[in-house]
XYZ file of C-alpha atoms in Angstrom:
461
model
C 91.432 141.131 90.109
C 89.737 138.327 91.963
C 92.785 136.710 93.126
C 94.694 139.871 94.126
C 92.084 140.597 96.945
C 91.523 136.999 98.143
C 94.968 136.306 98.527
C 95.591 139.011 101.073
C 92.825 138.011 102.442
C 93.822 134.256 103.171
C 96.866 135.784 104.701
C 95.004 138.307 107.195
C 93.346 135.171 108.072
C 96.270 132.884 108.387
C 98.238 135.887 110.720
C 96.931 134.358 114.109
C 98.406 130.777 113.528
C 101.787 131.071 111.309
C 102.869 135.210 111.056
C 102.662 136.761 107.914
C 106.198 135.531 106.752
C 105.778 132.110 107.938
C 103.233 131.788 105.568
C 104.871 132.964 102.772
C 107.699 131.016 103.170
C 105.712 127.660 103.769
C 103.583 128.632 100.794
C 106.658 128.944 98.638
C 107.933 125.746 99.837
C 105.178 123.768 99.600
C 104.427 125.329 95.874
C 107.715 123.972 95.247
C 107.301 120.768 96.108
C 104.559 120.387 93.989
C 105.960 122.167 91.134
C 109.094 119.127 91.046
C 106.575 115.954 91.837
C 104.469 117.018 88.972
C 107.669 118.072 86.622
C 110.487 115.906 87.959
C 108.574 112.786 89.726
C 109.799 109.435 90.279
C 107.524 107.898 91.570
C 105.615 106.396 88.475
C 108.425 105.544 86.939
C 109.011 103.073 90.570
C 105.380 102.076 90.176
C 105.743 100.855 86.799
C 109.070 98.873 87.376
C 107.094 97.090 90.836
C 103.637 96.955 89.127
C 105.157 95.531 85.263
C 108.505 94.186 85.997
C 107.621 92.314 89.368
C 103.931 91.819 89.762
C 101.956 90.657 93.151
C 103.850 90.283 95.563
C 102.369 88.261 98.440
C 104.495 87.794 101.475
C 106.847 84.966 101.372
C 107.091 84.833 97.496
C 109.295 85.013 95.183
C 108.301 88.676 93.741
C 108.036 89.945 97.308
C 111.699 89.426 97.415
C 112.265 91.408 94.245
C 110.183 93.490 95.525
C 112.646 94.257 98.349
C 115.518 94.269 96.701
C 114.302 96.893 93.607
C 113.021 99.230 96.757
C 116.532 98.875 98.685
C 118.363 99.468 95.150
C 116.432 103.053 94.652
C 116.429 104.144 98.060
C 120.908 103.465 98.105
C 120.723 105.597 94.638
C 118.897 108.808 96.547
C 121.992 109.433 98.883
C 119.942 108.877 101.585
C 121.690 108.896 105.459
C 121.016 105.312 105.830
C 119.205 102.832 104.505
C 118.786 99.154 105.855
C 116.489 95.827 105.573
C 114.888 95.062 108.833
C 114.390 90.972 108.964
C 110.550 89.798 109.493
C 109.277 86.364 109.786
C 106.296 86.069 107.931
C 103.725 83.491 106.578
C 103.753 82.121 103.832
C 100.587 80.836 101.203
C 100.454 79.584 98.105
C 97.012 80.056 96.040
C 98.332 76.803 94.064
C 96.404 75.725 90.215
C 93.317 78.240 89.776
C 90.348 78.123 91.652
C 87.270 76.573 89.601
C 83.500 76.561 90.520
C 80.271 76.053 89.248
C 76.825 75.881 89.896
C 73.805 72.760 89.456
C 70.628 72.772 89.093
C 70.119 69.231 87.934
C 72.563 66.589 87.751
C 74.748 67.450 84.484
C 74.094 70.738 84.055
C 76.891 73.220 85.076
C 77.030 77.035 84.877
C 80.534 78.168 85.930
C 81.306 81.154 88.340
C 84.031 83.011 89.412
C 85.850 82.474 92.850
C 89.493 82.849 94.239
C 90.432 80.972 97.435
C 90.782 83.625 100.732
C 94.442 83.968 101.822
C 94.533 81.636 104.222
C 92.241 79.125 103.652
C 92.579 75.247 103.152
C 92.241 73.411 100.168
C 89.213 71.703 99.184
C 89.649 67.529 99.557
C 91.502 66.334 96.269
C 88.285 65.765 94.421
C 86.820 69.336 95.414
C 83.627 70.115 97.288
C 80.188 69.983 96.264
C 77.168 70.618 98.471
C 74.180 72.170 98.613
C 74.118 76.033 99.407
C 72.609 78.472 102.016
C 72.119 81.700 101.711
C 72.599 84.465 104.681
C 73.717 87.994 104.800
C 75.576 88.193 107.848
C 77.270 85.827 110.811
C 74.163 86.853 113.290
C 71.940 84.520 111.121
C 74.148 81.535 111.622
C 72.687 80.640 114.783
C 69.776 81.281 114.363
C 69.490 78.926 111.557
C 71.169 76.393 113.913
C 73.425 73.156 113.028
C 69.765 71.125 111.441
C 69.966 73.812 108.813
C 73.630 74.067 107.768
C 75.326 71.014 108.367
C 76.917 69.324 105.271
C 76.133 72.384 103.375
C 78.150 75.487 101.822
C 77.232 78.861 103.771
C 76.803 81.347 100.673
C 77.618 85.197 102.587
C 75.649 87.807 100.252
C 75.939 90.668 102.733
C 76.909 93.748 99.996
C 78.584 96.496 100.649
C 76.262 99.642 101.659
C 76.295 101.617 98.256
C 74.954 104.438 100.403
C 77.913 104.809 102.427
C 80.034 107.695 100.937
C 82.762 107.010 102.603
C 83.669 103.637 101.158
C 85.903 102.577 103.484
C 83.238 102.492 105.969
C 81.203 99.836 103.435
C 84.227 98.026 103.302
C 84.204 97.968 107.138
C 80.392 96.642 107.750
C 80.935 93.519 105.432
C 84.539 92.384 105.927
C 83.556 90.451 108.791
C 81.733 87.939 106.664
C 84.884 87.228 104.615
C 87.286 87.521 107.743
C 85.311 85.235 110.205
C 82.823 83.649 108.143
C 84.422 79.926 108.059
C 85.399 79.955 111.114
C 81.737 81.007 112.707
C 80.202 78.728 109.713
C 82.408 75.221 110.933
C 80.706 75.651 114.214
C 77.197 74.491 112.768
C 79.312 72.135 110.381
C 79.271 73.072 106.961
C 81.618 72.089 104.719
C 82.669 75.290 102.881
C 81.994 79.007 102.389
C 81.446 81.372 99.577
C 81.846 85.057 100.717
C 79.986 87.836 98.368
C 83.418 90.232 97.154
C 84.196 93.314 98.808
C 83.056 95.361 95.704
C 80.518 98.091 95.268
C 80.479 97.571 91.247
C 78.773 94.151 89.930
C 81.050 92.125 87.965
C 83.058 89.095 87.373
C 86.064 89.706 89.067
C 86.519 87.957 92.580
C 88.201 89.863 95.344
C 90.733 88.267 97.970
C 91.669 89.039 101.217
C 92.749 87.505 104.170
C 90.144 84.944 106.403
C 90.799 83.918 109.886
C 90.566 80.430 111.562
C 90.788 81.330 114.877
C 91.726 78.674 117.658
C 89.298 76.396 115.729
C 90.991 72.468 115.414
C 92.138 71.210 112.379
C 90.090 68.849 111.373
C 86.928 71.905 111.302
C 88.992 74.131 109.367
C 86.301 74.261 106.421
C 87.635 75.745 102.748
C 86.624 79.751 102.172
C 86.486 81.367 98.556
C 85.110 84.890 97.387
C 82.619 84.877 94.534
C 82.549 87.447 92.217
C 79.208 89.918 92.658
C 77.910 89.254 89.447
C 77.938 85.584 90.347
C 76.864 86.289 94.112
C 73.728 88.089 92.467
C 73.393 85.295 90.196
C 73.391 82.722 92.581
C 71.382 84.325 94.626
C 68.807 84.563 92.082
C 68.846 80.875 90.735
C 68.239 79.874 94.777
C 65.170 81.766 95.086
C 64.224 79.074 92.047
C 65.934 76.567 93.727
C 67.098 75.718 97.165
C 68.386 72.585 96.309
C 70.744 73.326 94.023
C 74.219 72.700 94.794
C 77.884 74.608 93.957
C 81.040 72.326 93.595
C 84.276 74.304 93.894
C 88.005 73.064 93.962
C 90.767 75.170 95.576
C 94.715 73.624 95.827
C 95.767 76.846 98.374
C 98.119 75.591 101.064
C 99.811 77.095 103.911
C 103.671 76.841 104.398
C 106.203 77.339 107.580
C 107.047 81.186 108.159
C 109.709 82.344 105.952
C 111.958 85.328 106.207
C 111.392 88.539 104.592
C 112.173 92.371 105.395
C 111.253 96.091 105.722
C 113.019 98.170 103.372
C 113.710 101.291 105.355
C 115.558 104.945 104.030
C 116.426 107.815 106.154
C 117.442 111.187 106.150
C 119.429 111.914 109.567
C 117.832 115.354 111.041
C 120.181 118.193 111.841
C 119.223 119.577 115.007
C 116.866 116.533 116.588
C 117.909 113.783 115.215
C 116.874 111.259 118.121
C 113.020 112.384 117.143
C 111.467 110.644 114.153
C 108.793 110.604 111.283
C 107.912 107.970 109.467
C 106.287 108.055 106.433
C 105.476 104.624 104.438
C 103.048 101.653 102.824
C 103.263 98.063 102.790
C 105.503 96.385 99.897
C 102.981 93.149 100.079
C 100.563 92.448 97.573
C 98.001 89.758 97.030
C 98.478 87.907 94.172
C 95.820 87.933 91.709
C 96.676 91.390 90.010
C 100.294 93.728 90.748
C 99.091 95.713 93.345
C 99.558 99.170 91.870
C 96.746 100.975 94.121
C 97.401 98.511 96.834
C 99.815 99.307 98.132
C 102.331 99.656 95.544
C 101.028 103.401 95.287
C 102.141 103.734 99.266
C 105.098 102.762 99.014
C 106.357 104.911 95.945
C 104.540 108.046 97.245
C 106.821 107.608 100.495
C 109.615 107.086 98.814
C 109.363 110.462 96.664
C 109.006 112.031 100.065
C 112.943 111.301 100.760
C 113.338 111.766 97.056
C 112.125 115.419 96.744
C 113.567 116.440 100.119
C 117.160 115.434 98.810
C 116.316 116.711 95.311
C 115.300 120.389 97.031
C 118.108 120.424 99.275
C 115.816 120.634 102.525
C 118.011 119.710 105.520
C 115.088 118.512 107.991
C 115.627 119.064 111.930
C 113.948 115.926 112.557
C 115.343 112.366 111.188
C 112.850 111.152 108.554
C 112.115 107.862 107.341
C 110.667 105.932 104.030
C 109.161 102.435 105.677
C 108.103 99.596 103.237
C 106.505 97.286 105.292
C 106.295 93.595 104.330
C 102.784 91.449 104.733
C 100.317 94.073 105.716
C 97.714 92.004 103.646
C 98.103 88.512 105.622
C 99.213 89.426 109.128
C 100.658 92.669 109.786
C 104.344 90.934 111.115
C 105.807 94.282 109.280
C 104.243 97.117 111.093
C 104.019 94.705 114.526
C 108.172 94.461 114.207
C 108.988 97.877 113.384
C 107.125 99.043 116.631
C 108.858 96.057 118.371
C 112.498 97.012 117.532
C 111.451 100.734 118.010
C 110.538 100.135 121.880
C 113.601 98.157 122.082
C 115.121 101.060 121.006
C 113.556 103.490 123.218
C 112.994 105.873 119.777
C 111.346 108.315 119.951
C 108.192 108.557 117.274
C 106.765 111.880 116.676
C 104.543 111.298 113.519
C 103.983 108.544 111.223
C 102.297 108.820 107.968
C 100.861 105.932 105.684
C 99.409 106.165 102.333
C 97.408 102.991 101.614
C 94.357 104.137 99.892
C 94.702 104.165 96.286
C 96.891 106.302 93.831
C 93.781 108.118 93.386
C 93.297 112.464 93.367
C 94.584 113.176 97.273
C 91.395 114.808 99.157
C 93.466 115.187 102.636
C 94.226 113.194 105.627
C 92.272 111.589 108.836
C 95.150 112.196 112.204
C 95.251 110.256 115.555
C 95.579 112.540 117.918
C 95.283 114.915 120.912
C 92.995 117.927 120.384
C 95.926 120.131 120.875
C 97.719 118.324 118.210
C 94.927 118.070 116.026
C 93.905 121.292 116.068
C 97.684 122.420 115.288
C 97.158 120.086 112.496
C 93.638 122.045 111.108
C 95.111 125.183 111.099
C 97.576 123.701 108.156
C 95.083 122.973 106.403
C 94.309 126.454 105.733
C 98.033 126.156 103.301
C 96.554 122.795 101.297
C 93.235 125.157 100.186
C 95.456 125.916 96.337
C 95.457 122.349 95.799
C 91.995 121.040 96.813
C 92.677 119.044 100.044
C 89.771 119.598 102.530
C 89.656 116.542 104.542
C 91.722 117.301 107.897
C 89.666 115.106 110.317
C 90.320 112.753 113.342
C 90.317 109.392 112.139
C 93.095 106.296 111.774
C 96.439 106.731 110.331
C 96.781 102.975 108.567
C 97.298 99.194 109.835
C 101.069 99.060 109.670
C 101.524 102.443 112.037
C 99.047 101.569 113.937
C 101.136 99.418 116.390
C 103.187 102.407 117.092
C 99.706 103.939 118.430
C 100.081 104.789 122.208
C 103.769 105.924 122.150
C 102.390 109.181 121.983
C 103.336 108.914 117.998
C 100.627 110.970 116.226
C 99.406 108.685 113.366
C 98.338 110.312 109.723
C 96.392 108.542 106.884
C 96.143 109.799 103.469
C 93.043 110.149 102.162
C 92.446 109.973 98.495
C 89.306 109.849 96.270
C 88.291 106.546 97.000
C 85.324 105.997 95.009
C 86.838 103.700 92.501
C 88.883 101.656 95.255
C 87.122 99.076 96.047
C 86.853 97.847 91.961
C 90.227 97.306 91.892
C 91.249 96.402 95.900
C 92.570 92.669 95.856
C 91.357 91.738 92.605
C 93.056 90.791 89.154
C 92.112 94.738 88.325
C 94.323 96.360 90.550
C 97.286 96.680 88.010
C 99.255 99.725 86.537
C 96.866 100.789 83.747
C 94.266 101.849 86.264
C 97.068 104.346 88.015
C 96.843 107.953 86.670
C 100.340 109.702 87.077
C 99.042 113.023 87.982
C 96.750 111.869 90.803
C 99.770 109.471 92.236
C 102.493 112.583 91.929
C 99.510 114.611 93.617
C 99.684 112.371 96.440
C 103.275 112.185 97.017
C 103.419 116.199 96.622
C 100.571 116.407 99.464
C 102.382 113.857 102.073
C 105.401 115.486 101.560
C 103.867 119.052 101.916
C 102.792 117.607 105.493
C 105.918 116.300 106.434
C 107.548 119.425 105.664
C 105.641 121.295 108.083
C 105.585 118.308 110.603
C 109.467 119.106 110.500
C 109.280 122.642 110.662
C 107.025 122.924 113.923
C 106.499 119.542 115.656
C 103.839 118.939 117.503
């Protein structure tokens, strides 16, 4: 009885914005579209062929290769319009033997912690690097402590993430900087190394990577950079409230290589009435290394492919062209997003929407938009036709790094935003791999970005 009063009611309230059959029809639809991603979906099938089959896949590998060439291969199977590889120059590192570490207290004694080498750091000399530590929690201290304090030593960065931050992406945003700038800022007072705290809210032994940035620094004060796990952050923290004059020795063989090509796998379906206007929807094919990259971003990139996938599969004939972008070495330097935006300007195309999904495979809660208020309130009032499935988040926020260079076009730029609680666990660490993706939450996703596209199409903004 319940539901055959609110349900009128929901449409008496929808009448101002759509018209009463608008909103039956895009209710239909959209129910549809769900109904065959959580029936008929592909998309964890794709995730388990990338995730088991291939593995990480950092730029410039061997698996990012497979990794375009598997992508290409299902996109030609959908009967798509088109479908191409876009050529990218990208870097290329090599994490080299495994990282090993450990920590004295007296000459002989050794307890060993965890640590991975940041993408883009140097090796440690041939015999590794051993030195006594200081502690800080952020970059600001550095100078204050002043060259007398840290010179010869290893800058330990123990800045956590805020566990009271709800929004963990925001936690991950107020202590990146240490693992993105500390060497650099650390080299200036002339220590010798750095060990960055992992971008993790949980405590334990798994150490996270992520890219770290020299700068215009010279050569020869390019110091080595490794994450620590946080159990091992805590614990070393711990032992040098004992004893400041302790010291860590840890040996890293990374190296950097000359550029090497690579591509964007890109998919579209041609639209039938404007076909010179385009949305993009898409993640970035790149992995780090350490686990396969199922939540990131191999989620993404499957999720944007089902969009195509359940479009053609429906029979839906969009007005606008629509395309599936797998971008290549989001994690280490963004050269996929930056050239897709190049070679669109060259182009003079014309942008109307992008989409990424590069969040997690987790339970889809809604989406953050970059845009105008007219636009974004447009945008709100669909949100009214996601209520059935539990997505309340339709907020102004950023869409994702490898749309983001199409910002200022006048493209509108989406993010999806899933549950992302448990992220940061798994988010460049040996954990992120296919037995932590549920396939109900990842078909979830790809119903809800398609959902959005579809009425992207439908109206335009």
């Amino acid at each position: 009885m319940m539901k055959k009063i609110l349900f009128p009611l929901l449409l008496l309230f929808l009448l101002p914005v759509f018209g009463q059959s608008s909103i039956e029809s895009d209710s239909i639809k959209i129910r549809e579209i769900y109904n065959i991603a959580l029936t008929n979906g592909k998309s964890y099938d794709w995730l388990r062929h990338l995730s088991n089959s291939i593995g990480g896949r950092l730029s410039g590998s061997y698996n990012a290769q497979l990794a375009v060439d598997y992508t290409k291969k299902e996109l030609d199977s959908l009967g798509l319009d088109k479908v191409w590889l876009q050529e990218v120059m990208v870097p290329k590192w090599t994490r080299g033997v495994r990282e090993y570490a450990y920590i004295e207290t007296i000459p002989g004694s050794a307890t060993p912690v965890n640590i991975c080498a940041l993408g883009g750091s140097i090796a440690t000399p041939e015999g590794g690097t051993k030195a006594e530590v200081i502690e800080v929690k952020g970059i600001e201290e550095l100078s204050a402590l002043g060259e007398n304090k840290i010179k010869g030593k290893i800058v330990f960065f123990n800045r956590p993430m805020n566990a009271t931050n709800i929004h963990t992406f925001k936690a991950y945003g107020g202590a990146v900087d240490q693992r993105a700038n500390g060497a650099a800022e650390a080299s200036k007072y002339g220590a010798v190394g750095v060990l960055v705290r992992s971008m993790n809210l949980s405590i334990d032994e798994y150490p996270h990577a992520g890219s770290m940035y020299y700068g215009d620094i010279a050569e020869d004060q390019k110091i080595p950079a490794a994450a620590i796990s946080t159990k091992d952050a805590e614990y070393l923290s711990s032992v040098l409230k004992l004893q400041k004059d302790l010291k860590v020795y840890f040996k890293m063989n990374c190296e950097t290589h000359p550029d090497v090509k690579s591509y964007n796998v890109i998919g579209e379906i041609t639209g039938s009435q404007y076909p010179d206007e385009y949305i993009v929807v898409g993640g970035h094919l790149d992995s780090w290394d350490l686990g396969d990259g199922s939540h990131d971003d191999g989620a993404g990139c499957v999720q944007s492919m089902e969009v195509l996938r359940l479009f053609k599969e429906m029979g839906y004939k969009p007005k606008r062209s629509i395309r599936v972008v797998l971008f290549m070495n989001e994690e280490n330097g963004l050269r996929g997003g930056l050239k897709y935006a190049e070679v669109a300007r060259e182009k003079s195309e014309d942008h109307i929407f992008a989409l990424e999904s590069d969040s997690g495979g987790f339970t889809p809660r809604g989406f953050t938009f970059h845009a105008d208020d007219v636009q974004l309130e447009k945008l709100q009032n669909w949100s009214r036709l996601f209520a059935p499935y539990y997505l309340h988040i339709f907020k102004e926020g950023e869409g994702g790094a490898d749309i983001g260079p199409l910002k200022g076009d006048g493209t509108v730029l989406a993010g999806l935003q899933p549950d992302s609680q448990r992220y940061f666990d798994y988010h460049h660490a040996a954990t992120d791999t296919f037995d932590k993706i549920n396939k109900r939450e990842l078909e979830l996703g790809a119903a809800s970005m398609t959902s959005l596209i579809y009425l992207v199409d439908k109206y335009g903004l």
